[in-house]
Coordinates of C-alpha atoms in Angstrom, one line a residue:
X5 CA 105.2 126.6 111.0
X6 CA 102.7 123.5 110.8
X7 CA 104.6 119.8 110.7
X8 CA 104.3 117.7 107.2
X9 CA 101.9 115.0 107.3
X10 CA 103.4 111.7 107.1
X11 CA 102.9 110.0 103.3
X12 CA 102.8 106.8 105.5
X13 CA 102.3 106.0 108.8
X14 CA 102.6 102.6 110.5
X15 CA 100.8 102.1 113.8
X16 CA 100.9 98.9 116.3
X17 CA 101.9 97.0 114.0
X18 CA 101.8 93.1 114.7
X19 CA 102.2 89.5 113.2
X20 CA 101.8 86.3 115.0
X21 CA 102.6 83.3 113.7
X22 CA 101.3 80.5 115.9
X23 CA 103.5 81.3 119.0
X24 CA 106.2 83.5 117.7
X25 CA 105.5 87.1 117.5
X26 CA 107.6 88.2 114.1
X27 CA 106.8 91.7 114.4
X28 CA 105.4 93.5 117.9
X29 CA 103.7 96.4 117.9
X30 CA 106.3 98.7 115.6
X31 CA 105.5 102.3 114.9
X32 CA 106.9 104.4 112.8
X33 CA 106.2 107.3 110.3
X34 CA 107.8 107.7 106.9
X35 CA 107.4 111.8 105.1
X36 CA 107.9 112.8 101.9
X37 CA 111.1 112.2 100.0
X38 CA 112.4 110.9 102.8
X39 CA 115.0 108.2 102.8
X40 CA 114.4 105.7 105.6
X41 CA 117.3 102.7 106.4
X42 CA 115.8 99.6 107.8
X43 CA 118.1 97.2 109.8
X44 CA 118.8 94.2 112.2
X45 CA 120.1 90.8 112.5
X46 CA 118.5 88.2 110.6
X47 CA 115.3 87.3 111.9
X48 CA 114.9 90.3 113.5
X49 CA 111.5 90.8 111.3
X50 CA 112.5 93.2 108.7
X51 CA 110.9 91.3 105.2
X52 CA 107.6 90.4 107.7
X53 CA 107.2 94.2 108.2
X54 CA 107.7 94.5 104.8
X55 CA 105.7 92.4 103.9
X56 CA 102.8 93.5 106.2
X57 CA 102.5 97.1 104.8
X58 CA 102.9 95.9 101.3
X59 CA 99.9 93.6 101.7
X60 CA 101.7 89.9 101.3
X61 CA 100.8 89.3 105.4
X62 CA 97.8 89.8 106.9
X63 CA 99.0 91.5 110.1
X64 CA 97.2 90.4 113.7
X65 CA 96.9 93.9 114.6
X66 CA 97.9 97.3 113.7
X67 CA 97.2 99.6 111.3
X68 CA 99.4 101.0 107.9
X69 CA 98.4 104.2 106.3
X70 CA 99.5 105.6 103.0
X71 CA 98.4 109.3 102.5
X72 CA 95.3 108.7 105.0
X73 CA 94.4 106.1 103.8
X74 CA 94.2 102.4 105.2
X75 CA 96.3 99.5 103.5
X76 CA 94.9 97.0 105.7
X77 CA 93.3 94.1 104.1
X78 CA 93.9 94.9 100.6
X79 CA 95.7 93.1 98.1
X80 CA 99.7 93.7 96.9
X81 CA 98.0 94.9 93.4
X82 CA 95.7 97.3 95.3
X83 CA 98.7 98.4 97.7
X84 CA 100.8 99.0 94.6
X85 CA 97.8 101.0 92.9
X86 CA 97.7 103.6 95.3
X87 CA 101.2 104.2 95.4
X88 CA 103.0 101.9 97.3
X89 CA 105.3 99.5 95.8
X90 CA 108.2 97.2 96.4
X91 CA 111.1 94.9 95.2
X92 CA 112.2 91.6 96.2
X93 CA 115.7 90.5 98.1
X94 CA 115.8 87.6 95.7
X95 CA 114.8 89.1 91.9
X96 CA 112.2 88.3 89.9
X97 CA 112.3 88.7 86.5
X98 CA 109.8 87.9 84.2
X99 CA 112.3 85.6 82.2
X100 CA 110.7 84.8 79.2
X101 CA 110.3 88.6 78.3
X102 CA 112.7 91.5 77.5
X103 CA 114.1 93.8 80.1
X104 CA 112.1 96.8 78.0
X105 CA 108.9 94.4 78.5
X106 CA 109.4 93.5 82.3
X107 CA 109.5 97.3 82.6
X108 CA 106.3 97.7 80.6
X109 CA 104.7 95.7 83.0
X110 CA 105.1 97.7 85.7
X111 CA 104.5 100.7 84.1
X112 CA 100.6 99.2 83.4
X113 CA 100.1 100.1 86.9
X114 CA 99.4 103.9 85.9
X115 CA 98.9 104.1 82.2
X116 CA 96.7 101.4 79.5
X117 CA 97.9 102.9 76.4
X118 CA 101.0 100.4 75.5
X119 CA 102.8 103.5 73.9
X120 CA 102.8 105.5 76.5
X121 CA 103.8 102.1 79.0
X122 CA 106.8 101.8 76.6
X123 CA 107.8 105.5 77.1
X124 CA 107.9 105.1 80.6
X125 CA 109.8 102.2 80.6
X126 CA 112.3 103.8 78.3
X127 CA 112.6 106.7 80.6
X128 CA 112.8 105.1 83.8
X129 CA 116.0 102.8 82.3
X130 CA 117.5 105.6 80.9
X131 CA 117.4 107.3 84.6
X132 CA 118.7 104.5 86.1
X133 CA 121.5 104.3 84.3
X134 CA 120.3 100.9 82.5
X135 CA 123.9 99.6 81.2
X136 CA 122.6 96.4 78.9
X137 CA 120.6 95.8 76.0
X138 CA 117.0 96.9 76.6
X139 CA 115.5 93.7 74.0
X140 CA 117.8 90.7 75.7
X141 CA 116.0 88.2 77.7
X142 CA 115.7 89.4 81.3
X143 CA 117.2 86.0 82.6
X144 CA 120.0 86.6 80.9
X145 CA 121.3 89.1 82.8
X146 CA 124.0 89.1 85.4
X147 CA 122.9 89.6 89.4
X148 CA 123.3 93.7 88.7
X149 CA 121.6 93.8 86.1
X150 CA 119.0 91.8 87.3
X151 CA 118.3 93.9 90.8
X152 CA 118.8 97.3 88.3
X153 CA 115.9 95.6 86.7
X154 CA 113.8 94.3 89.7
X155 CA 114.3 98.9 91.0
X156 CA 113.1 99.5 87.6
X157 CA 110.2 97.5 87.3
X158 CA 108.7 99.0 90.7
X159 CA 109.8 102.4 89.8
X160 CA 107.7 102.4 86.6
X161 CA 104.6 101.8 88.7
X162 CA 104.8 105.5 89.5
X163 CA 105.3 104.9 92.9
X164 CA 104.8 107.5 96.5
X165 CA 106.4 105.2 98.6
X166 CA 109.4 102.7 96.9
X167 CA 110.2 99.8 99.5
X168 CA 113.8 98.5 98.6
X169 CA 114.6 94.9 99.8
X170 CA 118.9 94.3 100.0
X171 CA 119.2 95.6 96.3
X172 CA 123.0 95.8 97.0
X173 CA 123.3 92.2 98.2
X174 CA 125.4 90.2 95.7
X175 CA 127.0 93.2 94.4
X176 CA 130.8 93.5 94.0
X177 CA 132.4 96.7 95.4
X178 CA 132.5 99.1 92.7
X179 CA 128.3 98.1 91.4
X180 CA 127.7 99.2 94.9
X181 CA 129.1 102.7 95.0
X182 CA 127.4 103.3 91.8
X183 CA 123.4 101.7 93.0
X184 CA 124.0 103.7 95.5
X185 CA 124.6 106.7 93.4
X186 CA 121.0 105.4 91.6
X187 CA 119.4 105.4 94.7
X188 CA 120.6 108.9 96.0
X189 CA 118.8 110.3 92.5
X190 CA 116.2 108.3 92.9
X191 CA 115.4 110.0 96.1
X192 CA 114.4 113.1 94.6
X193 CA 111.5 111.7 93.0
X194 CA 110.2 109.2 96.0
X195 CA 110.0 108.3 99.2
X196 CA 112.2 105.4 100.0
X197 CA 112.6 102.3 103.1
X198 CA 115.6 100.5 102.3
X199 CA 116.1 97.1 103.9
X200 CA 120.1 96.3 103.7
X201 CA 122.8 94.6 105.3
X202 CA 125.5 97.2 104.3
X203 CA 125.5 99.3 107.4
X204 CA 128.2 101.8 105.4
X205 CA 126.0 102.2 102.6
X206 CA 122.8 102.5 104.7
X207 CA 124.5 105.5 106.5
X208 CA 125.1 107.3 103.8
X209 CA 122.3 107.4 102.1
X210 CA 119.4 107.6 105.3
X211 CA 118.0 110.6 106.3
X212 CA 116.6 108.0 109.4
X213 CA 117.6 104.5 110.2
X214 CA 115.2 102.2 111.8
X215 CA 116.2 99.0 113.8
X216 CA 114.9 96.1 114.4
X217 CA 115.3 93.4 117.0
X218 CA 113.2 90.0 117.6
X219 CA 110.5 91.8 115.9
X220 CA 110.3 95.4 118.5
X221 CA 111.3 99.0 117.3
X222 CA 114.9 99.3 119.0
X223 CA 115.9 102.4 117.7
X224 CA 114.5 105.4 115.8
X225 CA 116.9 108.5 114.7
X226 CA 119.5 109.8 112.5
X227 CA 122.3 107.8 111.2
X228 CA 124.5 109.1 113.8
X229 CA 122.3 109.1 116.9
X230 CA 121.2 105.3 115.9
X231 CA 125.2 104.3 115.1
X232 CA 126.2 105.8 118.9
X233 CA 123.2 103.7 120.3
X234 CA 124.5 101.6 123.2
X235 CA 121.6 99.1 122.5
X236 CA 122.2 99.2 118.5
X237 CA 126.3 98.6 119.1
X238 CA 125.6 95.7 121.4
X239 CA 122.6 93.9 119.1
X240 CA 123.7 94.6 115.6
X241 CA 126.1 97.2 114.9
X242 CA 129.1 96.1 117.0
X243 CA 128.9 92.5 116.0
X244 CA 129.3 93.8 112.0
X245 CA 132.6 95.2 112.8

């Protein structure tokens, strides 16, 4: 039986800025409908590697592959064209329009015709479970309603690859059990690497956890294997509990 390619494969990669070395030769391989958890402590380099294979850095070296294809040197746009997209940790809405239009946006990354952009921005709310009025004003929305919105936006790019940046952050208890319901569904239709601080919820859902530590690759595995990690417990895990 012949292994799956990888849908995106990240090798050597590297940023330098000045003297500090934010991310050091990382390596890792992502395959299809895969859910990926990506943590460490703060600063250990986990929104510069984002930001690297999503095209916002310019890494030093390295290379990032989506489907064979290098994503070195191009632009987020061009990154997101091909299939890649992401959200932000902080959202951002495009206030002065509706949450039906800020999804329309994103779905102009795969379709021209406005009709057919406003069907898939319908759909993709509907699926996630979109709990306010589609025409208010996207600023006017509370924090979960807001990240619900930044997910949605990306997702209506039609993405392979959906890069999720501490969408549960700010959340009170019971809107995290059900995002994370959202993002177990959401699985089925893409490949996910979640960035997230909630080390429960990131066990849960990840079929692989990936940590990070002043910028290296510290641990690769399962959520078990990486929780019974002596090296994990002592740099991140333990000092959550």
């Amino acid at each position: 039986m012949n292994e799956p390619n990888p849908i995106l494969t990240v090798s050597g990669l590297t940023k330098n800025f000045g003297g500090l070395v934010a991310v050091d030769e990382v390596s890792f391989e992502l395959y299809e409908n895969e859910l990926m958890g990506l943590i460490g402590p703060n600063g250990a380099g986990k929104t510069t590697l984002f930001n690297l294979i999503t095209g916002f850095h310019e890494p030093t070296r390295g290379s990032v592959q989506l489907n064979g294809e290098s994503l070195i040197g191009r632009q987020p746009h061009e990154i997101c064209k091909r299939g890649l997209t992401r959200t932000f940790q902080i959202p951002r809405p495009l206030s002065d329009l509706t949450v039906q239009e800020n999804v329309v946006v994103g779905a102009f990354n795969q379709v021209d015709d406005r009709n057919k952009a406003e069907e898939i921005a319908s759909e993709t709310l509907n699926e996630l479970s979109f709990e306010f009025d589609y025409d208010v004003p996207a600023e006017d929305l509370p924090i979960a309603g807001k990240k619900k919105l930044e997910v949605a936006k990306a997702l209506a790019t039609g993405p392979d690859v959906l890069f999720l940046d501490e969408v549960l952050a700010g959340l009170n208890t019971a809107e995290v059990d059900e995002f994370m319901h959202v993002i177990g569904d959401l699985q089925q239709r893409t490949t996910i690497i979640m960035v997230e601080h909630n080390i429960d919820a990131i066990m849960s859902l990840a079929d692989r956890v990936l940590v990070l530590e002043q910028g290296q690759k510290l641990a690769l595995g399962d959520p078990e294997e990486v929780q019974n990690d002596p090296k994990v417990i002592e740099a991140y895990i333990g000092a959550n509990e």
